[in-house]
Amino acid sequence: MNITHPLHKYMRPSAIRTANCPGCGNGILAQAVLRAIDEERLSMDDFVFVSGIGCAAWIPSPLFYADILHTTHGRPIAFATGVKLAAPDRRIMVISGDGDLLAIGGNHFIHAARRNIDMVVICVNNGIYGMTGGQVAPTTPVGLRTMTSPYGNIENDFDICALATAAGATFVARWTVYQTRQITRTVKKALSHKGFSLIEVISHCPVQFGRKTGMGSSTQMLDWLKDSSIRKEKADKLTPEELAGKFVIGEFLDLKYSLREPGKY
Ligand SMILES: Cc1ncc(C[n+]2csc(CCOP(=O)(O)OP(=O)(O)O)c2C)c(N)n1
Ligand code: SF4
Ligand SMILES: [Mg+2]
């Protein structure tokens, strides 16, 4: 019997394969995004997907059957801004890694949020530079071991959602790839939101993170994401000490106007 995946039609016929490793969280996210597009009955012709360099950048490229810009490291938001200016009617979705968007690309990130440019940015936070061998990133949680922090990371990490909110984003949410249905629901909301939408998706890298640092296999890392996730409603009642090592998940912000726009509030 020939069974076709329900999301098959959104995948480029010449590219139904992925550069990501088996067991990587990125595959879960890819299907969650395509499911949102499917459930909203949107046309891929309306989209321009933009990514930078890194494993996460291979989520839309070349897989998604749409216009895609696979750009240089750290620059997807700059390219996406240009596309939005040239083609304001297109839906712009940036899907890229934490290193790409928050390390080398940190300035583009905060300024696009400040300008509240109408685009959806999905930041895939696996806490490391996956593609280049698992180096420590500005998103590596304190204490976690990576290839370049073998005794545990001693630096504070960015709170990506707080950063986006402070910079002026108007839609902000965080999930892990364990909450795949919630990701789909939030992507649908972000797609109907006018302004800069940031969705942080905490993903797992079983190859450069799990295997090499003793965090285990793909399923063990998924268990870790599940056990470390805590809904914002519950988290609000906990102390910082009780929240140590936890990922606070949920939708944090959904505003009509940027808090940075004078006179709007
Ligand atoms: C200008 C520039 N600097 C550095 C690199 C090397 N490089 C490629 S991908 C990458 C980090 C990728 O990490 P991240 O964005 O978190 O993506 P992941 O692979 O973890 O999904 C780096 C440092 C590059 N390609 N170009
Ligand atoms: S190296 Fe890690 S992040 Fe990159 S594709 Fe493989 S499992 Fe995923
Ligand atoms: Mg990364």
PDB file of C-alpha atoms and ligand atoms in Angstrom:
ATOM      1  CA  MET A   1       0.000   0.000   0.000  1.00  0.00           C
ATOM      2  CA  ASN A   2       1.245   3.449  -0.881  1.00  0.00           C
ATOM      3  CA  ILE A   3       0.808   5.834   2.053  1.00  0.00           C
ATOM      4  CA  THR A   4       1.502   9.526   1.556  1.00  0.00           C
ATOM      5  CA  HIS A   5       2.334  11.743   4.500  1.00  0.00           C
ATOM      6  CA  PRO A   6      -0.417  14.380   4.949  1.00  0.00           C
ATOM      7  CA  LEU A   7       2.180  17.161   4.841  1.00  0.00           C
ATOM      8  CA  HIS A   8       3.902  15.740   1.756  1.00  0.00           C
ATOM      9  CA  LYS A   9       2.456  18.430  -0.519  1.00  0.00           C
ATOM     10  CA  TYR A  10       4.360  21.130   1.386  1.00  0.00           C
ATOM     11  CA  MET A  11       7.714  19.474   0.715  1.00  0.00           C
ATOM     12  CA  ARG A  12       9.774  20.134  -2.400  1.00  0.00           C
ATOM     13  CA  PRO A  13       9.565  17.006  -4.551  1.00  0.00           C
ATOM     14  CA  SER A  14      13.268  17.056  -5.391  1.00  0.00           C
ATOM     15  CA  ALA A  15      14.257  17.465  -1.728  1.00  0.00           C
ATOM     16  CA  ILE A  16      12.278  15.115   0.470  1.00  0.00           C
ATOM     17  CA  ARG A  17      15.218  14.496   2.685  1.00  0.00           C
ATOM     18  CA  THR A  18      16.836  16.505   5.424  1.00  0.00           C
ATOM     19  CA  ALA A  19      20.345  17.494   6.346  1.00  0.00           C
ATOM     20  CA  ASN A  20      19.488  17.002  10.033  1.00  0.00           C
ATOM     21  CA  CYS A  21      20.550  13.885  11.957  1.00  0.00           C
ATOM     22  CA  PRO A  22      18.093  11.115  12.872  1.00  0.00           C
ATOM     23  CA  GLY A  23      16.554  11.882  16.272  1.00  0.00           C
ATOM     24  CA  CYS A  24      17.184  15.633  16.034  1.00  0.00           C
ATOM     25  CA  GLY A  25      14.412  17.818  17.449  1.00  0.00           C
ATOM     26  CA  ASN A  26      14.426  19.875  14.262  1.00  0.00           C
ATOM     27  CA  GLY A  27      12.266  17.314  12.438  1.00  0.00           C
ATOM     28  CA  ILE A  28       9.552  17.662  15.082  1.00  0.00           C
ATOM     29  CA  LEU A  29       9.556  21.418  14.618  1.00  0.00           C
ATOM     30  CA  ALA A  30       9.457  21.168  10.799  1.00  0.00           C
ATOM     31  CA  GLN A  31       6.261  19.127  10.900  1.00  0.00           C
ATOM     32  CA  ALA A  32       4.709  21.352  13.597  1.00  0.00           C
ATOM     33  CA  VAL A  33       5.220  24.434  11.389  1.00  0.00           C
ATOM     34  CA  LEU A  34       3.881  22.740   8.255  1.00  0.00           C
ATOM     35  CA  ARG A  35       0.900  21.464  10.222  1.00  0.00           C
ATOM     36  CA  ALA A  36       0.075  25.055  11.250  1.00  0.00           C
ATOM     37  CA  ILE A  37       0.183  26.157   7.599  1.00  0.00           C
ATOM     38  CA  ASP A  38      -1.991  23.181   6.637  1.00  0.00           C
ATOM     39  CA  GLU A  39      -4.559  23.769   9.386  1.00  0.00           C
ATOM     40  CA  GLU A  40      -4.807  27.458   8.429  1.00  0.00           C
ATOM     41  CA  ARG A  41      -5.182  26.427   4.746  1.00  0.00           C
ATOM     42  CA  LEU A  42      -2.492  28.895   3.741  1.00  0.00           C
ATOM     43  CA  SER A  43      -0.710  28.780   0.403  1.00  0.00           C
ATOM     44  CA  MET A  44       3.027  28.205   0.383  1.00  0.00           C
ATOM     45  CA  ASP A  45       3.096  30.745  -2.482  1.00  0.00           C
ATOM     46  CA  ASP A  46       2.346  33.479   0.065  1.00  0.00           C
ATOM     47  CA  PHE A  47       5.447  32.673   2.106  1.00  0.00           C
ATOM     48  CA  VAL A  48       9.104  33.525   1.976  1.00  0.00           C
ATOM     49  CA  PHE A  49      11.127  31.401   4.417  1.00  0.00           C
ATOM     50  CA  VAL A  50      14.506  32.758   5.463  1.00  0.00           C
ATOM     51  CA  SER A  51      17.275  30.958   7.341  1.00  0.00           C
ATOM     52  CA  GLY A  52      20.921  31.550   8.175  1.00  0.00           C
ATOM     53  CA  ILE A  53      23.660  28.970   8.686  1.00  0.00           C
ATOM     54  CA  GLY A  54      23.458  26.075  11.124  1.00  0.00           C
ATOM     55  CA  CYS A  55      21.515  22.828  11.534  1.00  0.00           C
ATOM     56  CA  ALA A  56      18.265  24.687  12.248  1.00  0.00           C
ATOM     57  CA  ALA A  57      18.690  26.671   9.044  1.00  0.00           C
ATOM     58  CA  TRP A  58      18.135  23.401   7.172  1.00  0.00           C
ATOM     59  CA  ILE A  59      14.591  23.100   8.540  1.00  0.00           C
ATOM     60  CA  PRO A  60      12.963  25.111   5.744  1.00  0.00           C
ATOM     61  CA  SER A  61      15.767  24.785   3.227  1.00  0.00           C
ATOM     62  CA  PRO A  62      15.459  23.079   0.801  1.00  0.00           C
ATOM     63  CA  LEU A  63      12.596  21.028   2.221  1.00  0.00           C
ATOM     64  CA  PHE A  64       9.718  23.517   2.267  1.00  0.00           C
ATOM     65  CA  TYR A  65       8.075  23.842  -1.156  1.00  0.00           C
ATOM     66  CA  ALA A  66       8.130  27.650  -1.174  1.00  0.00           C
ATOM     67  CA  ASP A  67      10.414  30.589  -1.837  1.00  0.00           C
ATOM     68  CA  ILE A  68      13.393  30.209   0.484  1.00  0.00           C
ATOM     69  CA  LEU A  69      16.443  32.328   1.186  1.00  0.00           C
ATOM     70  CA  HIS A  70      19.208  30.303   2.836  1.00  0.00           C
ATOM     71  CA  THR A  71      21.460  33.196   3.768  1.00  0.00           C
ATOM     72  CA  THR A  72      24.759  33.813   5.545  1.00  0.00           C
ATOM     73  CA  HIS A  73      25.467  33.124   9.228  1.00  0.00           C
ATOM     74  CA  GLY A  74      23.714  35.627  11.499  1.00  0.00           C
ATOM     75  CA  ARG A  75      21.975  37.541   8.728  1.00  0.00           C
ATOM     76  CA  PRO A  76      18.560  35.939   8.086  1.00  0.00           C
ATOM     77  CA  ILE A  77      16.637  38.751   9.800  1.00  0.00           C
ATOM     78  CA  ALA A  78      18.498  41.369   7.750  1.00  0.00           C
ATOM     79  CA  PHE A  79      17.571  39.526   4.536  1.00  0.00           C
ATOM     80  CA  ALA A  80      14.010  39.023   5.803  1.00  0.00           C
ATOM     81  CA  THR A  81      13.694  42.751   6.473  1.00  0.00           C
ATOM     82  CA  GLY A  82      14.691  43.447   2.873  1.00  0.00           C
ATOM     83  CA  VAL A  83      12.178  40.946   1.551  1.00  0.00           C
ATOM     84  CA  LYS A  84       9.407  42.471   3.668  1.00  0.00           C
ATOM     85  CA  LEU A  85      10.222  45.931   2.305  1.00  0.00           C
ATOM     86  CA  ALA A  86      10.276  44.704  -1.296  1.00  0.00           C
ATOM     87  CA  ALA A  87       7.257  42.413  -1.001  1.00  0.00           C
ATOM     88  CA  PRO A  88       5.101  43.597   1.921  1.00  0.00           C
ATOM     89  CA  ASP A  89       2.252  41.242   1.027  1.00  0.00           C
ATOM     90  CA  ARG A  90       4.338  38.104   1.497  1.00  0.00           C
ATOM     91  CA  ARG A  91       4.359  36.252   4.816  1.00  0.00           C
ATOM     92  CA  ILE A  92       7.916  36.220   6.123  1.00  0.00           C
ATOM     93  CA  MET A  93       9.050  33.392   8.371  1.00  0.00           C
ATOM     94  CA  VAL A  94      12.607  33.160   9.661  1.00  0.00           C
ATOM     95  CA  ILE A  95      13.618  29.756  11.042  1.00  0.00           C
ATOM     96  CA  SER A  96      17.166  29.614  12.360  1.00  0.00           C
ATOM     97  CA  GLY A  97      19.388  28.624  15.255  1.00  0.00           C
ATOM     98  CA  ASP A  98      20.116  30.243  18.599  1.00  0.00           C
ATOM     99  CA  GLY A  99      23.733  30.951  17.645  1.00  0.00           C
ATOM    100  CA  ASP A 100      22.700  32.359  14.296  1.00  0.00           C
ATOM    101  CA  LEU A 101      19.999  34.652  15.690  1.00  0.00           C
ATOM    102  CA  LEU A 102      21.361  35.548  19.136  1.00  0.00           C
ATOM    103  CA  ALA A 103      25.159  35.408  18.895  1.00  0.00           C
ATOM    104  CA  ILE A 104      26.454  36.701  15.545  1.00  0.00           C
ATOM    105  CA  GLY A 105      22.926  37.847  14.608  1.00  0.00           C
ATOM    106  CA  GLY A 106      21.979  39.412  17.939  1.00  0.00           C
ATOM    107  CA  ASN A 107      21.893  42.976  16.671  1.00  0.00           C
ATOM    108  CA  HIS A 108      19.570  42.190  13.764  1.00  0.00           C
ATOM    109  CA  PHE A 109      17.306  40.371  16.203  1.00  0.00           C
ATOM    110  CA  ILE A 110      16.887  43.232  18.673  1.00  0.00           C
ATOM    111  CA  HIS A 111      16.516  45.910  16.001  1.00  0.00           C
ATOM    112  CA  ALA A 112      13.881  44.002  14.021  1.00  0.00           C
ATOM    113  CA  ALA A 113      12.005  43.532  17.314  1.00  0.00           C
ATOM    114  CA  ARG A 114      12.422  47.233  18.123  1.00  0.00           C
ATOM    115  CA  ARG A 115      11.003  48.160  14.715  1.00  0.00           C
ATOM    116  CA  ASN A 116       8.199  45.622  15.215  1.00  0.00           C
ATOM    117  CA  ILE A 117       8.657  44.415  11.622  1.00  0.00           C
ATOM    118  CA  ASP A 118       5.872  42.113  10.532  1.00  0.00           C
ATOM    119  CA  MET A 119       7.547  38.705  10.463  1.00  0.00           C
ATOM    120  CA  VAL A 120       7.517  35.435  12.382  1.00  0.00           C
ATOM    121  CA  VAL A 121      10.899  34.462  13.783  1.00  0.00           C
ATOM    122  CA  ILE A 122      11.273  30.908  15.075  1.00  0.00           C
ATOM    123  CA  CYS A 123      14.476  30.630  17.064  1.00  0.00           C
ATOM    124  CA  VAL A 124      15.547  27.020  17.458  1.00  0.00           C
ATOM    125  CA  ASN A 125      17.329  26.951  20.772  1.00  0.00           C
ATOM    126  CA  ASN A 126      19.369  23.786  21.219  1.00  0.00           C
ATOM    127  CA  GLY A 127      21.714  25.619  23.592  1.00  0.00           C
ATOM    128  CA  ILE A 128      24.794  25.116  21.441  1.00  0.00           C
ATOM    129  CA  TYR A 129      26.346  25.557  18.006  1.00  0.00           C
ATOM    130  CA  GLY A 130      25.214  22.196  16.672  1.00  0.00           C
ATOM    131  CA  MET A 131      26.502  22.248  13.135  1.00  0.00           C
ATOM    132  CA  THR A 132      30.049  23.235  14.022  1.00  0.00           C
ATOM    133  CA  GLY A 133      30.629  20.594  16.685  1.00  0.00           C
ATOM    134  CA  GLY A 134      28.715  21.555  19.831  1.00  0.00           C
ATOM    135  CA  GLN A 135      30.446  24.673  21.128  1.00  0.00           C
ATOM    136  CA  VAL A 136      29.061  26.731  24.026  1.00  0.00           C
ATOM    137  CA  ALA A 137      26.589  29.432  22.921  1.00  0.00           C
ATOM    138  CA  PRO A 138      25.077  32.531  24.577  1.00  0.00           C
ATOM    139  CA  THR A 139      22.009  30.351  25.097  1.00  0.00           C
ATOM    140  CA  THR A 140      23.735  27.449  26.879  1.00  0.00           C
ATOM    141  CA  PRO A 141      22.130  27.157  30.317  1.00  0.00           C
ATOM    142  CA  VAL A 142      24.491  27.758  33.237  1.00  0.00           C
ATOM    143  CA  GLY A 143      26.162  24.567  34.378  1.00  0.00           C
ATOM    144  CA  LEU A 144      25.562  22.569  31.205  1.00  0.00           C
ATOM    145  CA  ARG A 145      28.538  20.814  29.674  1.00  0.00           C
ATOM    146  CA  THR A 146      29.344  21.368  26.018  1.00  0.00           C
ATOM    147  CA  MET A 147      32.335  20.533  23.849  1.00  0.00           C
ATOM    148  CA  THR A 148      33.961  23.847  24.822  1.00  0.00           C
ATOM    149  CA  SER A 149      32.703  23.986  28.410  1.00  0.00           C
ATOM    150  CA  PRO A 150      33.535  20.447  29.565  1.00  0.00           C
ATOM    151  CA  TYR A 151      33.233  21.379  33.263  1.00  0.00           C
ATOM    152  CA  GLY A 152      29.916  23.165  32.814  1.00  0.00           C
ATOM    153  CA  ASN A 153      29.052  26.580  31.387  1.00  0.00           C
ATOM    154  CA  ILE A 154      29.935  29.359  33.833  1.00  0.00           C
ATOM    155  CA  GLU A 155      28.328  32.232  31.871  1.00  0.00           C
ATOM    156  CA  ASN A 156      24.751  33.455  32.167  1.00  0.00           C
ATOM    157  CA  ASP A 157      22.601  32.629  29.162  1.00  0.00           C
ATOM    158  CA  PHE A 158      20.218  34.915  27.310  1.00  0.00           C
ATOM    159  CA  ASP A 159      16.534  34.714  28.139  1.00  0.00           C
ATOM    160  CA  ILE A 160      15.503  34.982  24.489  1.00  0.00           C
ATOM    161  CA  CYS A 161      11.847  35.760  25.212  1.00  0.00           C
ATOM    162  CA  ALA A 162      12.700  38.475  27.744  1.00  0.00           C
ATOM    163  CA  LEU A 163      15.189  39.967  25.284  1.00  0.00           C
ATOM    164  CA  ALA A 164      12.598  40.062  22.482  1.00  0.00           C
ATOM    165  CA  THR A 165       9.996  41.594  24.810  1.00  0.00           C
ATOM    166  CA  ALA A 166      12.373  44.280  26.069  1.00  0.00           C
ATOM    167  CA  ALA A 167      13.440  45.103  22.512  1.00  0.00           C
ATOM    168  CA  GLY A 168       9.853  45.676  21.330  1.00  0.00           C
ATOM    169  CA  ALA A 169       8.477  42.406  19.935  1.00  0.00           C
ATOM    170  CA  THR A 170       4.691  42.186  20.113  1.00  0.00           C
ATOM    171  CA  PHE A 171       4.173  38.422  20.132  1.00  0.00           C
ATOM    172  CA  VAL A 172       6.442  36.236  22.261  1.00  0.00           C
ATOM    173  CA  ALA A 173       6.201  32.549  23.147  1.00  0.00           C
ATOM    174  CA  ARG A 174       8.367  29.614  24.177  1.00  0.00           C
ATOM    175  CA  TRP A 175       7.864  25.867  23.843  1.00  0.00           C
ATOM    176  CA  THR A 176      10.107  22.861  23.643  1.00  0.00           C
ATOM    177  CA  VAL A 177       9.838  20.333  20.817  1.00  0.00           C
ATOM    178  CA  TYR A 178       8.141  18.051  23.351  1.00  0.00           C
ATOM    179  CA  GLN A 179       5.039  20.321  23.109  1.00  0.00           C
ATOM    180  CA  THR A 180       4.533  19.836  19.392  1.00  0.00           C
ATOM    181  CA  ARG A 181       0.757  20.553  19.380  1.00  0.00           C
ATOM    182  CA  GLN A 182       1.306  23.761  21.321  1.00  0.00           C
ATOM    183  CA  ILE A 183       3.952  24.850  18.796  1.00  0.00           C
ATOM    184  CA  THR A 184       1.437  24.392  15.985  1.00  0.00           C
ATOM    185  CA  ARG A 185      -1.214  26.402  17.827  1.00  0.00           C
ATOM    186  CA  THR A 186       1.236  29.208  18.585  1.00  0.00           C
ATOM    187  CA  VAL A 187       2.556  29.344  14.997  1.00  0.00           C
ATOM    188  CA  LYS A 188      -1.054  29.733  13.812  1.00  0.00           C
ATOM    189  CA  LYS A 189      -1.535  32.646  16.211  1.00  0.00           C
ATOM    190  CA  ALA A 190       1.762  34.235  15.210  1.00  0.00           C
ATOM    191  CA  LEU A 191       0.806  34.003  11.548  1.00  0.00           C
ATOM    192  CA  SER A 192      -2.293  36.081  12.174  1.00  0.00           C
ATOM    193  CA  HIS A 193      -0.392  38.553  14.349  1.00  0.00           C
ATOM    194  CA  LYS A 194       0.688  41.857  12.796  1.00  0.00           C
ATOM    195  CA  GLY A 195       4.166  42.761  13.986  1.00  0.00           C
ATOM    196  CA  PHE A 196       7.329  41.037  15.147  1.00  0.00           C
ATOM    197  CA  SER A 197       6.533  37.564  16.486  1.00  0.00           C
ATOM    198  CA  LEU A 198       9.202  35.583  18.270  1.00  0.00           C
ATOM    199  CA  ILE A 199       8.700  31.914  19.024  1.00  0.00           C
ATOM    200  CA  GLU A 200      11.554  30.281  20.878  1.00  0.00           C
ATOM    201  CA  VAL A 201      11.542  26.523  20.424  1.00  0.00           C
ATOM    202  CA  ILE A 202      13.885  24.636  22.706  1.00  0.00           C
ATOM    203  CA  SER A 203      15.132  21.679  20.726  1.00  0.00           C
ATOM    204  CA  HIS A 204      17.507  18.828  21.440  1.00  0.00           C
ATOM    205  CA  CYS A 205      20.705  17.888  19.676  1.00  0.00           C
ATOM    206  CA  PRO A 206      21.378  14.241  20.506  1.00  0.00           C
ATOM    207  CA  VAL A 207      24.533  14.121  18.397  1.00  0.00           C
ATOM    208  CA  GLN A 208      26.686  17.090  19.435  1.00  0.00           C
ATOM    209  CA  PHE A 209      25.056  17.644  22.824  1.00  0.00           C
ATOM    210  CA  GLY A 210      23.494  14.405  24.029  1.00  0.00           C
ATOM    211  CA  ARG A 211      26.026  11.817  22.952  1.00  0.00           C
ATOM    212  CA  LYS A 212      29.184  13.808  23.615  1.00  0.00           C
ATOM    213  CA  THR A 213      28.242  15.321  26.953  1.00  0.00           C
ATOM    214  CA  GLY A 214      26.470  12.382  28.551  1.00  0.00           C
ATOM    215  CA  MET A 215      22.957  13.838  28.257  1.00  0.00           C
ATOM    216  CA  GLY A 216      21.912  10.724  26.430  1.00  0.00           C
ATOM    217  CA  SER A 217      19.953   9.665  23.381  1.00  0.00           C
ATOM    218  CA  SER A 218      17.236  11.538  21.530  1.00  0.00           C
ATOM    219  CA  THR A 219      14.501  10.008  23.687  1.00  0.00           C
ATOM    220  CA  GLN A 220      16.414  10.696  26.914  1.00  0.00           C
ATOM    221  CA  MET A 221      16.826  14.310  25.845  1.00  0.00           C
ATOM    222  CA  LEU A 222      13.116  14.547  25.023  1.00  0.00           C
ATOM    223  CA  ASP A 223      12.399  13.263  28.538  1.00  0.00           C
ATOM    224  CA  TRP A 224      14.742  15.957  29.869  1.00  0.00           C
ATOM    225  CA  LEU A 225      12.831  18.641  27.920  1.00  0.00           C
ATOM    226  CA  LYS A 226       9.515  17.314  29.218  1.00  0.00           C
ATOM    227  CA  ASP A 227      10.694  17.148  32.834  1.00  0.00           C
ATOM    228  CA  SER A 228      12.358  20.570  32.689  1.00  0.00           C
ATOM    229  CA  SER A 229       9.367  22.385  31.166  1.00  0.00           C
ATOM    230  CA  ILE A 230       7.076  24.322  33.419  1.00  0.00           C
ATOM    231  CA  ARG A 231       4.007  26.308  32.379  1.00  0.00           C
ATOM    232  CA  LYS A 232       4.264  30.043  33.006  1.00  0.00           C
ATOM    233  CA  GLU A 233       1.100  29.955  35.148  1.00  0.00           C
ATOM    234  CA  LYS A 234       2.814  27.505  37.534  1.00  0.00           C
ATOM    235  CA  ALA A 235       6.175  29.214  37.274  1.00  0.00           C
ATOM    236  CA  ASP A 236       4.679  32.524  38.442  1.00  0.00           C
ATOM    237  CA  LYS A 237       4.134  30.923  41.876  1.00  0.00           C
ATOM    238  CA  LEU A 238       7.690  29.602  42.236  1.00  0.00           C
ATOM    239  CA  THR A 239      10.852  31.217  43.544  1.00  0.00           C
ATOM    240  CA  PRO A 240      13.935  31.719  41.347  1.00  0.00           C
ATOM    241  CA  GLU A 241      15.610  28.876  43.275  1.00  0.00           C
ATOM    242  CA  GLU A 242      12.698  26.537  42.508  1.00  0.00           C
ATOM    243  CA  LEU A 243      12.868  27.546  38.856  1.00  0.00           C
ATOM    244  CA  ALA A 244      16.575  26.787  38.482  1.00  0.00           C
ATOM    245  CA  GLY A 245      17.128  24.419  35.556  1.00  0.00           C
ATOM    246  CA  LYS A 246      13.540  24.784  34.327  1.00  0.00           C
ATOM    247  CA  PHE A 247      12.289  26.074  30.968  1.00  0.00           C
ATOM    248  CA  VAL A 248       9.283  28.324  31.477  1.00  0.00           C
ATOM    249  CA  ILE A 249       6.918  27.646  28.586  1.00  0.00           C
ATOM    250  CA  GLY A 250       3.828  29.315  27.212  1.00  0.00           C
ATOM    251  CA  GLU A 251       2.690  32.403  25.343  1.00  0.00           C
ATOM    252  CA  PHE A 252       4.045  35.483  27.102  1.00  0.00           C
ATOM    253  CA  LEU A 253       2.973  38.432  24.983  1.00  0.00           C
ATOM    254  CA  ASP A 254       0.345  39.223  22.354  1.00  0.00           C
ATOM    255  CA  LEU A 255       0.053  42.986  21.873  1.00  0.00           C
ATOM    256  CA  LYS A 256      -1.511  45.147  19.209  1.00  0.00           C
ATOM    257  CA  TYR A 257       1.187  47.787  19.519  1.00  0.00           C
ATOM    258  CA  SER A 258       4.787  47.657  20.576  1.00  0.00           C
ATOM    259  CA  LEU A 259       5.412  48.762  24.149  1.00  0.00           C
ATOM    260  CA  ARG A 260       8.167  50.863  22.615  1.00  0.00           C
ATOM    261  CA  GLU A 261       5.743  52.984  20.580  1.00  0.00           C
ATOM    262  CA  PRO A 262       5.135  56.197  22.542  1.00  0.00           C
ATOM    263  CA  GLY A 263       1.537  57.011  23.325  1.00  0.00           C
ATOM    264  CA  LYS A 264       0.176  53.565  22.608  1.00  0.00           C
ATOM    265  CA  TYR A 265      -0.065  52.656  26.280  1.00  0.00           C
TER     266      TYR A 265
HETATM  267  C1  LIG B   1      30.543  34.510   9.553  1.00  0.00           C
HETATM  268  C2  LIG B   1      30.550  33.097  10.038  1.00  0.00           C
HETATM  269  N1  LIG B   1      31.035  32.806  11.251  1.00  0.00           N
HETATM  270  C3  LIG B   1      31.032  31.533  11.706  1.00  0.00           C
HETATM  271  C4  LIG B   1      30.559  30.528  10.914  1.00  0.00           C
HETATM  272  C5  LIG B   1      30.599  29.113  11.411  1.00  0.00           C
HETATM  273  N2  LIG B   1      29.313  28.646  11.844  1.00  0.00           N
HETATM  274  C6  LIG B   1      28.450  28.039  11.025  1.00  0.00           C
HETATM  275  S1  LIG B   1      27.047  27.548  11.772  1.00  0.00           S
HETATM  276  C7  LIG B   1      27.601  28.158  13.252  1.00  0.00           C
HETATM  277  C8  LIG B   1      26.812  28.039  14.518  1.00  0.00           C
HETATM  278  C9  LIG B   1      25.491  27.367  14.347  1.00  0.00           C
HETATM  279  O1  LIG B   1      24.815  27.378  15.578  1.00  0.00           O
HETATM  280  P1  LIG B   1      23.291  27.688  15.642  1.00  0.00           P
HETATM  281  O2  LIG B   1      22.949  28.898  14.904  1.00  0.00           O
HETATM  282  O3  LIG B   1      22.891  27.613  17.066  1.00  0.00           O
HETATM  283  O4  LIG B   1      22.638  26.498  14.789  1.00  0.00           O
HETATM  284  P2  LIG B   1      22.549  24.942  15.116  1.00  0.00           P
HETATM  285  O5  LIG B   1      23.579  24.296  14.257  1.00  0.00           O
HETATM  286  O6  LIG B   1      22.812  24.754  16.579  1.00  0.00           O
HETATM  287  O7  LIG B   1      21.148  24.602  14.745  1.00  0.00           O
HETATM  288  C10 LIG B   1      28.860  28.742  13.137  1.00  0.00           C
HETATM  289  C11 LIG B   1      29.600  29.342  14.257  1.00  0.00           C
HETATM  290  C12 LIG B   1      30.056  30.866   9.627  1.00  0.00           C
HETATM  291  N3  LIG B   1      29.531  29.936   8.817  1.00  0.00           N
HETATM  292  N4  LIG B   1      30.066  32.139   9.212  1.00  0.00           N
HETATM  293  S1  SF4 B   2      24.202  18.004  14.971  1.00  0.00           S
HETATM  294 FE1  SF4 B   2      22.591  18.116  16.515  1.00  0.00          FE
HETATM  295  S2  SF4 B   2      21.342  19.942  15.992  1.00  0.00           S
HETATM  296 FE2  SF4 B   2      22.592  19.351  14.204  1.00  0.00          FE
HETATM  297  S3  SF4 B   2      21.224  18.044  12.995  1.00  0.00           S
HETATM  298 FE3  SF4 B   2      22.513  16.710  14.255  1.00  0.00          FE
HETATM  299  S4  SF4 B   2      21.282  16.334  16.095  1.00  0.00           S
HETATM  300 FE4  SF4 B   2      20.391  18.131  15.061  1.00  0.00          FE
HETATM  301 MG    MG B   3      22.109  26.024  18.116  1.00  0.00          MG
END
